[in-house]
Amino acid sequence: IRDLAFQPGRVNPYVLAGARFDKTVHIWEFEVSESFESGVTWKLIHNFGGHTAPVFALDYSNDGSVLTSASGDSCLRQWETGEDRSALRWPDEGTVFDLLVTHDGNQIVSAKGDRGFDITVRDTRTGEVIRNLVGHRGAVSSISLSPDGSTLASASYDGTIRAWPLADANGAPRWIHQSAPATVNSVTWSPDGRSLAAATDRDMIQVLDAADGSLKDSISVTSDRIPSIRYSPDGRFLAAAVMPQNTVLLIDCRNGERRELSGHHQPIRIVRFSPNGQVLASAGDDLNVRLWSLRDDDLGRCIAELEGHQQDIFALAFSPDGAALASAGRGGGIKLWSIYTGRCLVTLPGHRDMVFNICFGPDGRRLYSGGRDGVIRAWDLRYFDRHIEGNVAYQRTKFAPSPD
């Protein structure tokens, strides 16, 4: 720790900010008992990331609402430290492994990794629970919504894939496909809504008939584990993260041609396509996000590497307009990147434990996140507009646009 600063006006509990060599700013709340012999109770309440060099100085504004930090990256950053108005918090009992927002933006669906293994449907305006989908007997690892928005597919460590009609008030699955003894890590709908692809801990990708869950095809893959799988928006490609090879397997669904995208140095946890299908993003344990070109004349080339995370990356999400990419992981922070410059626009430090999934609302104004701390946060990105616009303007003048 290079510097410390007390927040003005806060007395028992006190608030203390620390400038850290690991490029972050930590803020603790602590209370001193009447007798110092009874000890001091400490609690970390904020973890601000964004600097690219060690932080060496801090200073609060007179009213304590803004904290300024100085770093070896030649930047000053200002952090609002008052009441958090940027996000809504919806407690969810248990680890949130996956989440998505319905196409109309009215409901958010979350999948639990423990404590009942159920799937919860909420109203995005109020956070109130509409219904729970119950039946899995192991962690619900992945959920995916059909293109028409009528059916939710879920995959689980219990070895099953289930299809749930969202309009069914009884919450019963339409069909159940048994993949046991293999653990199912990820499931995704094809863009035409006719098929589902599922990734397992065995050396295969299963393709199911969406109508009844029957097996249509099995794609053999040399792998110990496939943690993430996705169809491209036009259905041409199927991308899979492959362990332990640390590669992305890109399958052309028209002719079965395969291509391995190499460059990561540690296991890949997540793959996601941009809305226009021209870029594939991948990330994992090597702390970097890689962007791959999917253009015919440049297929499979790494066009950008986004650096800034200090711990493993578990989640990625493109904004609906494709201009930004959100990433999150073990550290609990969420980063929003410019696709045009490859630079971080803003860091959201809301979670106190691992973030396993993030997704944008259909209008791109809200970002949702969930993870191990059992809280779903709904971020209003308009709150950060001035900060983001300033960064975009600065980055556009200083850094050359990416090939995308």
mmCIF file of C-alpha atoms in Angstrom:
data_model
loop_
_atom_site.group_PDB
_atom_site.id
_atom_site.type_symbol
_atom_site.label_atom_id
_atom_site.label_comp_id
_atom_site.label_asym_id
_atom_site.label_seq_id
_atom_site.Cartn_x
_atom_site.Cartn_y
_atom_site.Cartn_z
ATOM 1 C CA ILE A 1 0.000 0.000 0.000
ATOM 2 C CA ARG A 2 1.497 3.322 -1.128
ATOM 3 C CA ASP A 3 -0.966 5.813 0.384
ATOM 4 C CA LEU A 4 -4.003 5.992 2.708
ATOM 5 C CA ALA A 5 -6.878 8.477 2.965
ATOM 6 C CA PHE A 6 -9.787 8.709 5.408
ATOM 7 C CA GLN A 7 -13.195 9.678 3.995
ATOM 8 C CA PRO A 8 -14.320 12.993 5.546
ATOM 9 C CA GLY A 9 -17.433 12.873 7.693
ATOM 10 C CA ARG A 10 -17.340 9.126 8.395
ATOM 11 C CA VAL A 11 -16.823 8.274 12.057
ATOM 12 C CA ASN A 12 -17.208 4.816 13.573
ATOM 13 C CA PRO A 13 -17.627 3.206 11.196
ATOM 14 C CA TYR A 14 -14.674 4.905 9.555
ATOM 15 C CA VAL A 15 -13.941 4.600 5.848
ATOM 16 C CA LEU A 16 -10.326 4.267 4.732
ATOM 17 C CA ALA A 17 -9.008 4.177 1.143
ATOM 18 C CA GLY A 18 -5.735 2.530 0.213
ATOM 19 C CA ALA A 19 -3.584 3.022 -2.901
ATOM 20 C CA ARG A 20 -2.198 -0.369 -3.862
ATOM 21 C CA PHE A 21 0.797 -1.608 -5.806
ATOM 22 C CA ASP A 22 -1.493 -4.068 -7.666
ATOM 23 C CA LYS A 23 -2.999 -1.071 -9.609
ATOM 24 C CA THR A 24 -6.234 -1.001 -7.596
ATOM 25 C CA VAL A 25 -7.799 1.227 -4.959
ATOM 26 C CA HIS A 26 -9.355 -0.554 -1.984
ATOM 27 C CA ILE A 27 -11.842 1.077 0.367
ATOM 28 C CA TRP A 28 -12.475 -0.464 3.769
ATOM 29 C CA GLU A 29 -15.086 0.247 6.401
ATOM 30 C CA PHE A 30 -14.061 -0.417 9.977
ATOM 31 C CA GLU A 31 -15.446 0.131 13.445
ATOM 32 C CA VAL A 32 -13.441 0.627 16.602
ATOM 33 C CA SER A 33 -14.887 -0.659 19.859
ATOM 34 C CA GLU A 34 -14.827 1.437 23.036
ATOM 35 C CA SER A 35 -11.933 -0.653 24.164
ATOM 36 C CA PHE A 36 -9.170 -1.152 21.635
ATOM 37 C CA GLU A 37 -8.442 -4.483 23.301
ATOM 38 C CA SER A 38 -11.685 -5.790 21.778
ATOM 39 C CA GLY A 39 -10.240 -5.362 18.298
ATOM 40 C CA VAL A 40 -11.296 -3.641 15.100
ATOM 41 C CA THR A 41 -13.811 -5.042 12.601
ATOM 42 C CA TRP A 42 -12.803 -4.516 8.957
ATOM 43 C CA LYS A 43 -14.876 -4.943 5.789
ATOM 44 C CA LEU A 44 -13.853 -4.325 2.168
ATOM 45 C CA ILE A 45 -16.635 -2.259 0.558
ATOM 46 C CA HIS A 46 -15.086 -1.168 -2.766
ATOM 47 C CA ASN A 47 -12.354 -2.447 -5.072
ATOM 48 C CA PHE A 48 -11.694 0.059 -7.855
ATOM 49 C CA GLY A 49 -9.720 -1.152 -10.865
ATOM 50 C CA GLY A 50 -8.714 0.646 -14.032
ATOM 51 C CA HIS A 51 -5.194 1.973 -13.546
ATOM 52 C CA THR A 52 -2.514 0.191 -15.558
ATOM 53 C CA ALA A 53 0.332 0.922 -13.121
ATOM 54 C CA PRO A 54 0.689 0.997 -9.313
ATOM 55 C CA VAL A 55 -1.413 3.640 -7.539
ATOM 56 C CA PHE A 56 0.706 5.939 -5.361
ATOM 57 C CA ALA A 57 -1.541 8.791 -4.120
ATOM 58 C CA LEU A 58 -5.136 9.389 -2.971
ATOM 59 C CA ASP A 59 -7.200 12.405 -1.959
ATOM 60 C CA TYR A 60 -10.885 12.840 -1.039
ATOM 61 C CA SER A 61 -12.989 15.864 -1.928
ATOM 62 C CA ASN A 62 -14.032 17.982 1.048
ATOM 63 C CA ASP A 63 -17.499 16.397 1.211
ATOM 64 C CA GLY A 64 -16.117 12.877 0.806
ATOM 65 C CA SER A 65 -18.182 12.112 -2.296
ATOM 66 C CA VAL A 66 -15.264 11.832 -4.739
ATOM 67 C CA LEU A 67 -11.916 10.071 -4.354
ATOM 68 C CA THR A 68 -9.053 10.995 -6.710
ATOM 69 C CA SER A 69 -6.264 8.519 -7.389
ATOM 70 C CA ALA A 70 -2.886 9.056 -9.068
ATOM 71 C CA SER A 71 -0.877 6.305 -10.694
ATOM 72 C CA GLY A 72 2.335 5.552 -12.512
ATOM 73 C CA ASP A 73 0.257 5.284 -15.703
ATOM 74 C CA SER A 74 0.246 9.137 -15.787
ATOM 75 C CA CYS A 75 -3.517 9.221 -15.174
ATOM 76 C CA LEU A 76 -5.722 10.754 -12.509
ATOM 77 C CA ARG A 77 -8.980 8.899 -11.888
ATOM 78 C CA GLN A 78 -11.969 10.137 -9.920
ATOM 79 C CA TRP A 79 -14.287 7.668 -8.178
ATOM 80 C CA GLU A 80 -17.740 8.410 -6.795
ATOM 81 C CA THR A 81 -17.796 7.004 -3.284
ATOM 82 C CA GLY A 82 -21.248 8.042 -2.138
ATOM 83 C CA GLU A 83 -24.402 5.963 -2.400
ATOM 84 C CA ASP A 84 -24.221 3.629 -5.413
ATOM 85 C CA ARG A 85 -26.897 4.846 -7.824
ATOM 86 C CA SER A 86 -25.495 2.998 -10.823
ATOM 87 C CA ALA A 87 -26.994 -0.436 -10.170
ATOM 88 C CA LEU A 88 -29.921 -2.281 -8.656
ATOM 89 C CA ARG A 89 -29.170 -5.278 -6.429
ATOM 90 C CA TRP A 90 -31.371 -8.363 -6.363
ATOM 91 C CA PRO A 91 -30.289 -10.999 -3.818
ATOM 92 C CA ASP A 92 -30.431 -14.519 -5.226
ATOM 93 C CA GLU A 93 -29.939 -17.312 -2.715
ATOM 94 C CA GLY A 94 -27.031 -19.266 -4.110
ATOM 95 C CA THR A 95 -24.345 -18.933 -6.737
ATOM 96 C CA VAL A 96 -25.539 -17.489 -10.052
ATOM 97 C CA PHE A 97 -23.885 -19.593 -12.772
ATOM 98 C CA ASP A 98 -25.648 -18.097 -15.783
ATOM 99 C CA LEU A 99 -28.208 -15.438 -16.678
ATOM 100 C CA LEU A 100 -29.961 -13.943 -19.675
ATOM 101 C CA VAL A 101 -32.570 -11.319 -20.515
ATOM 102 C CA THR A 102 -35.608 -12.141 -22.640
ATOM 103 C CA HIS A 103 -35.775 -10.581 -26.104
ATOM 104 C CA ASP A 104 -38.385 -8.020 -25.012
ATOM 105 C CA GLY A 105 -36.246 -6.995 -22.032
ATOM 106 C CA ASN A 106 -39.050 -7.612 -19.511
ATOM 107 C CA GLN A 107 -37.659 -10.668 -17.741
ATOM 108 C CA ILE A 108 -34.259 -11.834 -16.505
ATOM 109 C CA VAL A 109 -33.557 -15.523 -16.012
ATOM 110 C CA SER A 110 -30.844 -16.791 -13.677
ATOM 111 C CA ALA A 111 -29.475 -20.303 -13.131
ATOM 112 C CA LYS A 112 -28.150 -21.512 -9.774
ATOM 113 C CA GLY A 113 -25.010 -23.471 -9.154
ATOM 114 C CA ASP A 114 -26.081 -24.592 -5.678
ATOM 115 C CA ARG A 115 -28.887 -24.331 -3.095
ATOM 116 C CA GLY A 116 -31.611 -26.133 -5.007
ATOM 117 C CA PHE A 117 -30.249 -25.900 -8.563
ATOM 118 C CA ASP A 118 -33.353 -24.054 -9.749
ATOM 119 C CA ILE A 119 -33.852 -21.430 -12.456
ATOM 120 C CA THR A 120 -35.442 -18.123 -11.450
ATOM 121 C CA VAL A 121 -37.446 -15.808 -13.721
ATOM 122 C CA ARG A 122 -37.684 -12.170 -12.563
ATOM 123 C CA ASP A 123 -39.294 -8.942 -13.676
ATOM 124 C CA THR A 124 -36.486 -6.635 -14.845
ATOM 125 C CA ARG A 125 -38.349 -3.529 -13.656
ATOM 126 C CA THR A 126 -38.908 -4.633 -10.074
ATOM 127 C CA GLY A 127 -36.680 -7.656 -9.531
ATOM 128 C CA GLU A 128 -39.692 -9.603 -8.246
ATOM 129 C CA VAL A 129 -39.653 -13.352 -8.835
ATOM 130 C CA ILE A 130 -42.251 -14.469 -11.402
ATOM 131 C CA ARG A 131 -41.600 -18.201 -11.214
ATOM 132 C CA ASN A 132 -38.994 -20.833 -10.390
ATOM 133 C CA LEU A 133 -38.197 -23.708 -12.746
ATOM 134 C CA VAL A 134 -37.313 -26.726 -10.636
ATOM 135 C CA GLY A 135 -36.052 -30.154 -11.606
ATOM 136 C CA HIS A 136 -32.289 -30.231 -12.073
ATOM 137 C CA ARG A 137 -30.343 -32.260 -9.514
ATOM 138 C CA GLY A 138 -26.993 -30.630 -10.100
ATOM 139 C CA ALA A 139 -25.599 -27.174 -10.794
ATOM 140 C CA VAL A 140 -27.328 -25.471 -13.733
ATOM 141 C CA SER A 141 -24.284 -24.576 -15.787
ATOM 142 C CA SER A 142 -25.870 -22.847 -18.790
ATOM 143 C CA ILE A 143 -29.142 -21.429 -20.119
ATOM 144 C CA SER A 144 -30.077 -20.294 -23.629
ATOM 145 C CA LEU A 145 -33.209 -18.694 -25.072
ATOM 146 C CA SER A 146 -34.763 -19.805 -28.361
ATOM 147 C CA PRO A 147 -34.708 -17.271 -31.218
ATOM 148 C CA ASP A 148 -38.473 -16.748 -30.929
ATOM 149 C CA GLY A 149 -38.176 -16.245 -27.155
ATOM 150 C CA SER A 150 -40.697 -18.960 -26.288
ATOM 151 C CA THR A 151 -38.447 -21.695 -24.889
ATOM 152 C CA LEU A 152 -35.567 -21.763 -22.438
ATOM 153 C CA ALA A 153 -32.950 -24.504 -22.685
ATOM 154 C CA SER A 154 -30.915 -25.403 -19.612
ATOM 155 C CA ALA A 155 -27.855 -27.612 -19.156
ATOM 156 C CA SER A 156 -26.687 -29.094 -15.881
ATOM 157 C CA TYR A 157 -23.934 -30.999 -14.171
ATOM 158 C CA ASP A 158 -26.609 -33.649 -13.531
ATOM 159 C CA GLY A 159 -26.113 -34.718 -17.159
ATOM 160 C CA THR A 160 -29.426 -33.441 -18.509
ATOM 161 C CA ILE A 161 -30.614 -30.783 -20.935
ATOM 162 C CA ARG A 162 -34.144 -29.469 -20.446
ATOM 163 C CA ALA A 163 -36.461 -27.325 -22.563
ATOM 164 C CA TRP A 164 -38.865 -25.074 -20.616
ATOM 165 C CA PRO A 165 -41.809 -23.195 -22.217
ATOM 166 C CA LEU A 166 -41.524 -19.771 -20.593
ATOM 167 C CA ALA A 167 -45.258 -19.098 -20.922
ATOM 168 C CA ASP A 168 -46.142 -22.258 -18.979
ATOM 169 C CA ALA A 169 -47.200 -21.143 -15.498
ATOM 170 C CA ASN A 170 -46.720 -24.711 -14.218
ATOM 171 C CA GLY A 171 -42.992 -24.547 -14.931
ATOM 172 C CA ALA A 172 -42.737 -28.064 -16.349
ATOM 173 C CA PRO A 173 -40.127 -28.952 -18.992
ATOM 174 C CA ARG A 174 -41.340 -29.851 -22.493
ATOM 175 C CA TRP A 175 -38.650 -32.500 -22.784
ATOM 176 C CA ILE A 176 -35.541 -33.794 -20.995
ATOM 177 C CA HIS A 177 -32.471 -35.164 -22.767
ATOM 178 C CA GLN A 178 -30.174 -37.390 -20.718
ATOM 179 C CA SER A 179 -26.476 -36.990 -21.530
ATOM 180 C CA ALA A 180 -25.184 -38.735 -18.404
ATOM 181 C CA PRO A 181 -22.662 -39.773 -17.336
ATOM 182 C CA ALA A 182 -21.219 -36.719 -19.059
ATOM 183 C CA THR A 183 -21.488 -33.351 -17.337
ATOM 184 C CA VAL A 184 -23.116 -30.738 -19.603
ATOM 185 C CA ASN A 185 -21.268 -27.417 -19.426
ATOM 186 C CA SER A 186 -22.891 -25.246 -22.074
ATOM 187 C CA VAL A 187 -25.926 -25.199 -24.372
ATOM 188 C CA THR A 188 -26.822 -22.920 -27.295
ATOM 189 C CA TRP A 189 -29.669 -22.600 -29.806
ATOM 190 C CA SER A 190 -29.048 -22.552 -33.532
ATOM 191 C CA PRO A 191 -30.268 -19.278 -35.094
ATOM 192 C CA ASP A 192 -33.045 -21.073 -36.999
ATOM 193 C CA GLY A 193 -34.404 -22.509 -33.742
ATOM 194 C CA ARG A 194 -34.374 -26.089 -35.003
ATOM 195 C CA SER A 195 -31.359 -27.412 -33.104
ATOM 196 C CA LEU A 196 -29.474 -27.154 -29.835
ATOM 197 C CA ALA A 197 -25.761 -27.787 -29.433
ATOM 198 C CA ALA A 198 -24.450 -28.978 -26.061
ATOM 199 C CA ALA A 199 -20.855 -29.171 -24.795
ATOM 200 C CA THR A 200 -19.830 -31.855 -22.327
ATOM 201 C CA ASP A 201 -16.904 -33.015 -20.230
ATOM 202 C CA ARG A 202 -16.486 -35.863 -22.654
ATOM 203 C CA ASP A 203 -14.873 -35.589 -26.072
ATOM 204 C CA MET A 204 -18.036 -34.653 -27.935
ATOM 205 C CA ILE A 205 -20.502 -31.968 -28.886
ATOM 206 C CA GLN A 206 -24.106 -33.161 -29.064
ATOM 207 C CA VAL A 207 -26.604 -31.648 -31.500
ATOM 208 C CA LEU A 208 -30.245 -32.122 -30.455
ATOM 209 C CA ASP A 209 -33.553 -31.718 -32.236
ATOM 210 C CA ALA A 210 -35.169 -28.695 -30.555
ATOM 211 C CA ALA A 211 -38.660 -30.129 -31.045
ATOM 212 C CA ASP A 212 -38.244 -33.224 -28.858
ATOM 213 C CA GLY A 213 -34.657 -33.316 -27.561
ATOM 214 C CA SER A 214 -33.660 -36.332 -29.621
ATOM 215 C CA LEU A 215 -30.026 -36.702 -30.669
ATOM 216 C CA LYS A 216 -29.413 -35.539 -34.246
ATOM 217 C CA ASP A 217 -25.628 -35.656 -34.373
ATOM 218 C CA SER A 218 -22.482 -36.127 -32.284
ATOM 219 C CA ILE A 219 -19.353 -34.168 -33.144
ATOM 220 C CA SER A 220 -16.147 -35.766 -31.895
ATOM 221 C CA VAL A 221 -13.657 -33.360 -30.325
ATOM 222 C CA THR A 222 -10.207 -34.123 -28.918
ATOM 223 C CA SER A 223 -10.747 -32.569 -25.513
ATOM 224 C CA ASP A 224 -11.030 -33.278 -21.793
ATOM 225 C CA ARG A 225 -13.565 -30.495 -21.301
ATOM 226 C CA ILE A 226 -15.569 -28.028 -23.391
ATOM 227 C CA PRO A 227 -16.658 -25.215 -21.034
ATOM 228 C CA SER A 228 -18.348 -22.951 -23.603
ATOM 229 C CA ILE A 229 -20.044 -23.268 -26.985
ATOM 230 C CA ARG A 230 -21.882 -20.820 -29.281
ATOM 231 C CA TYR A 231 -23.435 -20.596 -32.751
ATOM 232 C CA SER A 232 -22.635 -17.534 -34.844
ATOM 233 C CA PRO A 233 -25.640 -15.258 -35.497
ATOM 234 C CA ASP A 234 -25.968 -16.475 -39.086
ATOM 235 C CA GLY A 235 -25.553 -20.143 -38.103
ATOM 236 C CA ARG A 236 -22.473 -20.612 -40.267
ATOM 237 C CA PHE A 237 -20.045 -21.339 -37.421
ATOM 238 C CA LEU A 238 -20.085 -23.270 -34.188
ATOM 239 C CA ALA A 239 -17.332 -22.162 -31.781
ATOM 240 C CA ALA A 240 -16.143 -24.151 -28.768
ATOM 241 C CA ALA A 241 -13.556 -23.522 -26.063
ATOM 242 C CA VAL A 242 -11.359 -26.622 -25.893
ATOM 243 C CA MET A 243 -9.401 -27.821 -22.844
ATOM 244 C CA PRO A 244 -6.580 -28.594 -22.277
ATOM 245 C CA GLN A 245 -5.378 -27.521 -25.718
ATOM 246 C CA ASN A 246 -6.153 -23.854 -24.899
ATOM 247 C CA THR A 247 -7.628 -23.354 -28.360
ATOM 248 C CA VAL A 248 -10.918 -22.262 -29.873
ATOM 249 C CA LEU A 249 -12.406 -24.833 -32.223
ATOM 250 C CA LEU A 250 -14.264 -23.167 -35.096
ATOM 251 C CA ILE A 251 -16.526 -25.512 -37.077
ATOM 252 C CA ASP A 252 -18.068 -24.461 -40.390
ATOM 253 C CA CYS A 253 -21.608 -25.882 -40.154
ATOM 254 C CA ARG A 254 -21.999 -25.877 -43.953
ATOM 255 C CA ASN A 255 -19.265 -28.421 -44.677
ATOM 256 C CA GLY A 256 -17.859 -29.542 -41.307
ATOM 257 C CA GLU A 257 -14.495 -27.880 -41.931
ATOM 258 C CA ARG A 258 -12.578 -27.255 -38.709
ATOM 259 C CA ARG A 259 -10.127 -24.561 -37.771
ATOM 260 C CA GLU A 260 -8.213 -24.177 -34.488
ATOM 261 C CA LEU A 261 -7.597 -20.654 -33.216
ATOM 262 C CA SER A 262 -4.404 -20.634 -31.151
ATOM 263 C CA GLY A 263 -2.891 -17.894 -29.022
ATOM 264 C CA HIS A 264 -4.150 -18.328 -25.482
ATOM 265 C CA HIS A 265 -1.565 -19.695 -23.046
ATOM 266 C CA GLN A 266 -3.981 -20.990 -20.404
ATOM 267 C CA PRO A 267 -7.423 -22.686 -20.463
ATOM 268 C CA ILE A 268 -10.207 -20.823 -22.289
ATOM 269 C CA ARG A 269 -13.437 -20.429 -20.295
ATOM 270 C CA ILE A 270 -15.776 -18.521 -22.610
ATOM 271 C CA VAL A 271 -16.459 -17.747 -26.287
ATOM 272 C CA ARG A 272 -18.928 -15.202 -27.695
ATOM 273 C CA PHE A 273 -19.785 -13.883 -31.192
ATOM 274 C CA SER A 274 -20.355 -10.226 -32.006
ATOM 275 C CA PRO A 275 -23.922 -9.377 -33.121
ATOM 276 C CA ASN A 276 -22.862 -8.997 -36.765
ATOM 277 C CA GLY A 277 -20.953 -12.281 -36.703
ATOM 278 C CA GLN A 278 -17.702 -10.700 -37.890
ATOM 279 C CA VAL A 279 -15.785 -11.098 -34.616
ATOM 280 C CA LEU A 280 -15.368 -13.920 -32.100
ATOM 281 C CA ALA A 281 -14.206 -13.133 -28.556
ATOM 282 C CA SER A 282 -12.507 -15.642 -26.261
ATOM 283 C CA ALA A 283 -11.077 -15.404 -22.738
ATOM 284 C CA GLY A 284 -9.938 -17.473 -19.807
ATOM 285 C CA ASP A 285 -7.130 -18.061 -17.364
ATOM 286 C CA ASP A 286 -4.376 -16.124 -19.173
ATOM 287 C CA LEU A 287 -6.193 -12.880 -18.155
ATOM 288 C CA ASN A 288 -6.560 -11.544 -21.711
ATOM 289 C CA VAL A 289 -9.488 -11.269 -24.113
ATOM 290 C CA ARG A 290 -8.720 -12.153 -27.714
ATOM 291 C CA LEU A 291 -10.759 -10.953 -30.690
ATOM 292 C CA TRP A 292 -10.692 -13.109 -33.836
ATOM 293 C CA SER A 293 -11.707 -12.045 -37.344
ATOM 294 C CA LEU A 294 -14.398 -14.150 -39.048
ATOM 295 C CA ARG A 295 -14.242 -12.380 -42.391
ATOM 296 C CA ASP A 296 -13.595 -14.709 -45.315
ATOM 297 C CA ASP A 297 -10.442 -12.855 -46.357
ATOM 298 C CA ASP A 298 -9.083 -12.772 -42.784
ATOM 299 C CA LEU A 299 -10.644 -15.826 -41.143
ATOM 300 C CA GLY A 300 -9.171 -16.867 -37.808
ATOM 301 C CA ARG A 301 -6.686 -14.026 -37.383
ATOM 302 C CA CYS A 302 -6.355 -12.457 -33.941
ATOM 303 C CA ILE A 303 -7.118 -8.787 -34.522
ATOM 304 C CA ALA A 304 -6.878 -7.542 -30.920
ATOM 305 C CA GLU A 305 -5.824 -8.598 -27.442
ATOM 306 C CA LEU A 306 -7.501 -6.787 -24.554
ATOM 307 C CA GLU A 307 -5.285 -6.590 -21.476
ATOM 308 C CA GLY A 308 -6.232 -5.343 -18.019
ATOM 309 C CA HIS A 309 -7.743 -8.113 -15.942
ATOM 310 C CA GLN A 310 -5.700 -9.242 -12.955
ATOM 311 C CA GLN A 311 -7.461 -12.599 -12.509
ATOM 312 C CA ASP A 312 -9.166 -15.319 -14.592
ATOM 313 C CA ILE A 313 -11.961 -14.250 -16.958
ATOM 314 C CA PHE A 314 -15.212 -16.265 -16.866
ATOM 315 C CA ALA A 315 -17.735 -14.094 -18.722
ATOM 316 C CA LEU A 316 -18.036 -12.080 -21.950
ATOM 317 C CA ALA A 317 -20.916 -10.167 -23.548
ATOM 318 C CA PHE A 318 -21.113 -7.942 -26.627
ATOM 319 C CA SER A 319 -23.371 -4.898 -26.529
ATOM 320 C CA PRO A 320 -26.332 -5.130 -28.949
ATOM 321 C CA ASP A 321 -24.722 -2.633 -31.339
ATOM 322 C CA GLY A 322 -21.410 -4.511 -31.225
ATOM 323 C CA ALA A 323 -19.432 -1.409 -30.271
ATOM 324 C CA ALA A 324 -18.530 -2.590 -26.758
ATOM 325 C CA LEU A 325 -17.562 -5.821 -25.032
ATOM 326 C CA ALA A 326 -18.037 -6.537 -21.324
ATOM 327 C CA SER A 327 -15.807 -8.978 -19.469
ATOM 328 C CA ALA A 328 -15.745 -10.262 -15.893
ATOM 329 C CA GLY A 329 -14.321 -13.047 -13.776
ATOM 330 C CA ARG A 330 -12.642 -14.143 -10.604
ATOM 331 C CA GLY A 331 -11.844 -10.687 -9.272
ATOM 332 C CA GLY A 332 -15.476 -9.554 -9.153
ATOM 333 C CA GLY A 333 -14.959 -6.474 -11.310
ATOM 334 C CA ILE A 334 -16.524 -5.911 -14.734
ATOM 335 C CA LYS A 335 -14.711 -4.170 -17.571
ATOM 336 C CA LEU A 336 -16.337 -2.499 -20.566
ATOM 337 C CA TRP A 337 -14.091 -2.329 -23.650
ATOM 338 C CA SER A 338 -14.252 -0.338 -26.866
ATOM 339 C CA ILE A 339 -14.154 -2.692 -29.846
ATOM 340 C CA TYR A 340 -12.798 0.141 -32.005
ATOM 341 C CA THR A 341 -9.750 0.958 -29.880
ATOM 342 C CA GLY A 342 -9.326 -2.198 -27.783
ATOM 343 C CA ARG A 343 -9.130 -0.033 -24.649
ATOM 344 C CA CYS A 344 -11.059 -0.199 -21.383
ATOM 345 C CA LEU A 345 -13.869 2.360 -21.140
ATOM 346 C CA VAL A 346 -14.965 1.792 -17.548
ATOM 347 C CA THR A 347 -14.530 -0.686 -14.686
ATOM 348 C CA LEU A 348 -17.556 -1.604 -12.562
ATOM 349 C CA PRO A 349 -16.463 -2.840 -9.123
ATOM 350 C CA GLY A 350 -19.784 -4.042 -7.712
ATOM 351 C CA HIS A 351 -19.364 -7.734 -6.842
ATOM 352 C CA ARG A 352 -17.418 -9.035 -3.863
ATOM 353 C CA ASP A 353 -16.661 -12.443 -5.359
ATOM 354 C CA MET A 354 -16.374 -14.189 -8.731
ATOM 355 C CA VAL A 355 -18.656 -13.054 -11.564
ATOM 356 C CA PHE A 356 -19.722 -16.037 -13.668
ATOM 357 C CA ASN A 357 -21.942 -14.352 -16.231
ATOM 358 C CA ILE A 358 -22.915 -10.994 -17.702
ATOM 359 C CA CYS A 359 -25.440 -9.954 -20.354
ATOM 360 C CA PHE A 360 -26.814 -6.779 -21.899
ATOM 361 C CA GLY A 361 -30.459 -5.810 -22.086
ATOM 362 C CA PRO A 362 -31.838 -5.591 -25.647
ATOM 363 C CA ASP A 363 -31.481 -1.785 -25.798
ATOM 364 C CA GLY A 364 -27.894 -1.865 -24.506
ATOM 365 C CA ARG A 365 -28.629 0.543 -21.671
ATOM 366 C CA ARG A 366 -28.502 -2.060 -18.921
ATOM 367 C CA LEU A 367 -25.844 -4.635 -18.116
ATOM 368 C CA TYR A 368 -26.703 -7.546 -15.818
ATOM 369 C CA SER A 369 -24.192 -9.556 -13.796
ATOM 370 C CA GLY A 370 -24.278 -12.462 -11.371
ATOM 371 C CA GLY A 371 -21.878 -14.762 -9.583
ATOM 372 C CA ARG A 372 -20.706 -16.396 -6.419
ATOM 373 C CA ASP A 373 -21.835 -13.645 -4.040
ATOM 374 C CA GLY A 374 -25.482 -14.549 -4.725
ATOM 375 C CA VAL A 375 -26.411 -11.086 -6.025
ATOM 376 C CA ILE A 376 -27.724 -10.082 -9.448
ATOM 377 C CA ARG A 377 -26.788 -6.518 -10.320
ATOM 378 C CA ALA A 378 -28.563 -4.471 -12.973
ATOM 379 C CA TRP A 379 -26.204 -1.712 -14.106
ATOM 380 C CA ASP A 380 -27.664 1.417 -15.675
ATOM 381 C CA LEU A 381 -24.906 2.280 -18.146
ATOM 382 C CA ARG A 382 -26.360 5.759 -18.682
ATOM 383 C CA TYR A 383 -24.892 6.584 -15.290
ATOM 384 C CA PHE A 384 -21.436 6.211 -16.873
ATOM 385 C CA ASP A 385 -22.184 7.998 -20.159
ATOM 386 C CA ARG A 386 -20.020 11.049 -19.539
ATOM 387 C CA HIS A 387 -17.111 8.905 -18.356
ATOM 388 C CA ILE A 388 -17.414 6.547 -21.348
ATOM 389 C CA GLU A 389 -17.877 9.337 -23.892
ATOM 390 C CA GLY A 390 -14.780 11.071 -22.576
ATOM 391 C CA ASN A 391 -12.747 7.904 -22.829
ATOM 392 C CA VAL A 392 -14.021 7.168 -26.348
ATOM 393 C CA ALA A 393 -13.149 10.662 -27.565
ATOM 394 C CA TYR A 394 -9.670 10.427 -26.033
ATOM 395 C CA GLN A 395 -9.027 6.926 -27.364
ATOM 396 C CA ARG A 396 -10.224 7.725 -30.888
ATOM 397 C CA THR A 397 -7.687 10.533 -31.125
ATOM 398 C CA LYS A 398 -4.788 8.629 -29.571
ATOM 399 C CA PHE A 399 -5.236 5.052 -30.772
ATOM 400 C CA ALA A 400 -5.807 3.774 -34.282
ATOM 401 C CA PRO A 401 -9.087 1.906 -34.829
ATOM 402 C CA SER A 402 -9.018 -1.880 -34.973
ATOM 403 C CA PRO A 403 -9.495 -3.620 -38.343
ATOM 404 C CA ASP A 404 -13.163 -4.149 -37.356
#
